[in-house]
């Protein structure tokens, strides 16, 4: 009889939990202590890294004035290339039939985030090119849902040193790690549902590339890229959500983007 | 005995559910059929609405070229004011001690969203000013958590007619609905935890304002604004999450913003 009552009690409390779980508001969950937001965007200012000969971020006009009541009023105007700092490449960047930024659906911009950390294999070598064999640990993963994969080369730590970050050489040659055509083909042909590819360097292709194969293969398949992702803070390899928010440029071949990871917090070991 | 077995079965299935609910990934929830994303941003292009005498959105350079292998490559550069189209006003816009865009924490940018639909009271009157008595239905609500409130004046439908949207008159006078000082004081002094105020017009202050009281009161209290919110699609008044993603301008007095609502889908009545 005691066991029976106990069973009833457990059923009842489970029922309460069920009701709660079903009616749980997304806000309660997102804003609980179980999740945190991690900003994967570098800021835009005079130090933002752009490729040589591109329009860097610049304030073309700054207004600051005191109003009659003593309030200080400030507003600015700026100019920038679409492809500098943390930004999105639309498929149209390398595919005239591909989508421009304004048409990319939100269902491709808020998706599960996978971080493929290959930084220990890169080991700060600017000549590193990512091949499939570097990804043996995930080569057979089935990511299941539309997702974004970000390759962590370990390059964000150089963000305050443009020369090193870009591997700038004579005649503005560039040299930094990147993704091989082989890997981009694996991504686009293996039904992994990857809708976007991110890197913590200035291009998905290696800095020394002149063929831009990774760009072309991705764009042909309708994928977008996110370049100059800020990975200076640790991000879990699985379990986060990517919130990729490019400025909504109707005709954009690319756009400055805010990129945020929504991640389950690591539990404190008790 | 039968009842007892049945109880055990229910416990067991409840237990399975519990395990599932506890381990449920945020991605599974976000990407389930129970939620949808609604874009509250107008796009940026040559038709984007800016105030008179401000730098409108313009492509300062467009490159499109055919590469050796026949691929079409495209990239652009653009110029814009910080305060046009769907954009965020940082507190610094009207408060020299306030935060600039780059410093606004993500905990203030991803928060519950409240839509206060006053469009039937506005009734397309460009002289409408929002006072507390218009908000009687929510005046005693306790919003509980940090949140964004967006006032729907019903103005987004005029977005393709700049003259009407801004209420442009002689000498570039403006005339469109806005928020009174009274309402902004209510927002900042009633412990409602509102961190940002949105409007579906070009300014939180009425178009005819020259004192910019709503801006000043909000900025003094550390609130940001989102202006030119796109409310052409219906959005539930409660229950959605605001994802406010301004371009991360370190010194920004404001910034072009992508603004998305994450909303529980309306259940189909069966």
PDB file of C-alpha atoms in Angstrom, chain B residues 38-42 86-88 108-109 111-122 128 130 134-135 137-138 143 146-156 165 177-179 183-184 186-187 192-204 223-245 257-263:
ATOM      1  CA  UNK B  38       9.583  36.821 -37.888  1.00  0.00           C
ATOM      2  CA  UNK B  39      11.848  39.437 -39.436  1.00  0.00           C
ATOM      3  CA  UNK B  40      11.035  42.859 -38.007  1.00  0.00           C
ATOM      4  CA  UNK B  41      13.687  44.586 -40.141  1.00  0.00           C
ATOM      5  CA  UNK B  42      13.189  46.627 -43.291  1.00  0.00           C
ATOM      6  CA  UNK B  86      15.658  49.682 -39.080  1.00  0.00           C
ATOM      7  CA  UNK B  87      18.293  50.770 -36.592  1.00  0.00           C
ATOM      8  CA  UNK B  88      19.191  50.976 -32.955  1.00  0.00           C
ATOM      9  CA  UNK B 108      19.858  43.473 -23.162  1.00  0.00           C
ATOM     10  CA  UNK B 109      19.576  42.507 -26.833  1.00  0.00           C
ATOM     11  CA  UNK B 111      15.042  39.516 -24.230  1.00  0.00           C
ATOM     12  CA  UNK B 112      11.271  39.019 -24.070  1.00  0.00           C
ATOM     13  CA  UNK B 113       9.374  41.097 -26.606  1.00  0.00           C
ATOM     14  CA  UNK B 114       6.165  42.931 -25.867  1.00  0.00           C
ATOM     15  CA  UNK B 115       4.158  44.460 -28.700  1.00  0.00           C
ATOM     16  CA  UNK B 116       1.830  47.242 -27.598  1.00  0.00           C
ATOM     17  CA  UNK B 117      -0.578  47.567 -30.497  1.00  0.00           C
ATOM     18  CA  UNK B 118      -2.156  51.002 -30.393  1.00  0.00           C
ATOM     19  CA  UNK B 119      -2.791  51.181 -34.135  1.00  0.00           C
ATOM     20  CA  UNK B 120      -6.566  51.211 -33.783  1.00  0.00           C
ATOM     21  CA  UNK B 121      -6.270  54.247 -31.513  1.00  0.00           C
ATOM     22  CA  UNK B 122      -3.832  55.926 -33.889  1.00  0.00           C
ATOM     23  CA  UNK B 128      -1.177  60.976 -32.699  1.00  0.00           C
ATOM     24  CA  UNK B 130       0.960  58.197 -27.209  1.00  0.00           C
ATOM     25  CA  UNK B 134      -3.782  54.842 -24.316  1.00  0.00           C
ATOM     26  CA  UNK B 135      -2.082  52.004 -22.447  1.00  0.00           C
ATOM     27  CA  UNK B 137      -4.861  47.722 -20.718  1.00  0.00           C
ATOM     28  CA  UNK B 138      -1.239  47.189 -19.727  1.00  0.00           C
ATOM     29  CA  UNK B 143       6.773  42.531 -17.187  1.00  0.00           C
ATOM     30  CA  UNK B 146      14.289  42.677 -18.822  1.00  0.00           C
ATOM     31  CA  UNK B 147      12.284  43.188 -21.986  1.00  0.00           C
ATOM     32  CA  UNK B 148      11.808  45.255 -25.104  1.00  0.00           C
ATOM     33  CA  UNK B 149       8.502  46.983 -25.718  1.00  0.00           C
ATOM     34  CA  UNK B 150       7.531  47.903 -29.274  1.00  0.00           C
ATOM     35  CA  UNK B 151       4.721  50.358 -29.899  1.00  0.00           C
ATOM     36  CA  UNK B 152       2.755  49.541 -33.023  1.00  0.00           C
ATOM     37  CA  UNK B 153       1.312  52.715 -34.482  1.00  0.00           C
ATOM     38  CA  UNK B 154       0.314  50.910 -37.678  1.00  0.00           C
ATOM     39  CA  UNK B 155       2.812  52.904 -39.732  1.00  0.00           C
ATOM     40  CA  UNK B 156       4.784  50.140 -41.462  1.00  0.00           C
ATOM     41  CA  UNK B 165       5.744  57.630 -43.795  1.00  0.00           C
ATOM     42  CA  UNK B 177       3.009  59.430 -34.436  1.00  0.00           C
ATOM     43  CA  UNK B 178       5.324  59.121 -31.456  1.00  0.00           C
ATOM     44  CA  UNK B 179       5.764  58.542 -27.752  1.00  0.00           C
ATOM     45  CA  UNK B 183       4.953  57.424 -21.427  1.00  0.00           C
ATOM     46  CA  UNK B 184       8.737  57.394 -21.543  1.00  0.00           C
ATOM     47  CA  UNK B 186       6.368  55.724 -17.021  1.00  0.00           C
ATOM     48  CA  UNK B 187       8.647  53.251 -18.790  1.00  0.00           C
ATOM     49  CA  UNK B 192       9.107  47.493 -15.524  1.00  0.00           C
ATOM     50  CA  UNK B 193      12.547  46.304 -16.530  1.00  0.00           C
ATOM     51  CA  UNK B 194      12.176  47.653 -20.029  1.00  0.00           C
ATOM     52  CA  UNK B 195      15.646  47.907 -21.581  1.00  0.00           C
ATOM     53  CA  UNK B 196      14.645  49.069 -25.059  1.00  0.00           C
ATOM     54  CA  UNK B 197      11.754  50.826 -26.786  1.00  0.00           C
ATOM     55  CA  UNK B 198      10.797  50.129 -30.386  1.00  0.00           C
ATOM     56  CA  UNK B 199       8.504  51.954 -32.780  1.00  0.00           C
ATOM     57  CA  UNK B 200       7.232  51.326 -36.320  1.00  0.00           C
ATOM     58  CA  UNK B 201       7.959  54.946 -37.237  1.00  0.00           C
ATOM     59  CA  UNK B 202      11.191  56.886 -37.809  1.00  0.00           C
ATOM     60  CA  UNK B 203      11.630  58.183 -34.256  1.00  0.00           C
ATOM     61  CA  UNK B 204      10.405  57.396 -30.748  1.00  0.00           C
ATOM     62  CA  UNK B 223      17.554  52.553 -22.645  1.00  0.00           C
ATOM     63  CA  UNK B 224      18.104  51.985 -26.316  1.00  0.00           C
ATOM     64  CA  UNK B 225      15.537  52.523 -29.064  1.00  0.00           C
ATOM     65  CA  UNK B 226      14.769  50.571 -32.205  1.00  0.00           C
ATOM     66  CA  UNK B 227      13.259  52.739 -34.902  1.00  0.00           C
ATOM     67  CA  UNK B 228      11.550  51.849 -38.173  1.00  0.00           C
ATOM     68  CA  UNK B 229      10.591  48.414 -36.852  1.00  0.00           C
ATOM     69  CA  UNK B 230       8.847  46.435 -39.567  1.00  0.00           C
ATOM     70  CA  UNK B 231       5.443  45.379 -38.223  1.00  0.00           C
ATOM     71  CA  UNK B 232       3.837  44.516 -41.525  1.00  0.00           C
ATOM     72  CA  UNK B 233       3.507  40.925 -40.370  1.00  0.00           C
ATOM     73  CA  UNK B 234       1.374  40.178 -37.307  1.00  0.00           C
ATOM     74  CA  UNK B 235       3.387  39.477 -34.152  1.00  0.00           C
ATOM     75  CA  UNK B 236       1.864  38.133 -30.910  1.00  0.00           C
ATOM     76  CA  UNK B 237       1.673  40.802 -28.191  1.00  0.00           C
ATOM     77  CA  UNK B 238       3.286  38.521 -25.608  1.00  0.00           C
ATOM     78  CA  UNK B 239       5.383  35.378 -25.661  1.00  0.00           C
ATOM     79  CA  UNK B 240       7.969  36.201 -28.327  1.00  0.00           C
ATOM     80  CA  UNK B 241      11.674  36.804 -27.849  1.00  0.00           C
ATOM     81  CA  UNK B 242      13.325  39.898 -29.303  1.00  0.00           C
ATOM     82  CA  UNK B 243      16.635  39.271 -31.048  1.00  0.00           C
ATOM     83  CA  UNK B 244      18.036  42.768 -31.574  1.00  0.00           C
ATOM     84  CA  UNK B 245      21.284  42.603 -33.501  1.00  0.00           C
ATOM     85  CA  UNK B 257      20.118  46.537 -36.896  1.00  0.00           C
ATOM     86  CA  UNK B 258      18.634  43.204 -37.755  1.00  0.00           C
ATOM     87  CA  UNK B 259      15.618  42.714 -35.523  1.00  0.00           C
ATOM     88  CA  UNK B 260      13.983  39.296 -35.374  1.00  0.00           C
ATOM     89  CA  UNK B 261      11.136  37.951 -33.241  1.00  0.00           C
ATOM     90  CA  UNK B 262      11.242  34.346 -32.151  1.00  0.00           C
ATOM     91  CA  UNK B 263       7.600  33.445 -31.558  1.00  0.00           C
TER      92      UNK B 263
END
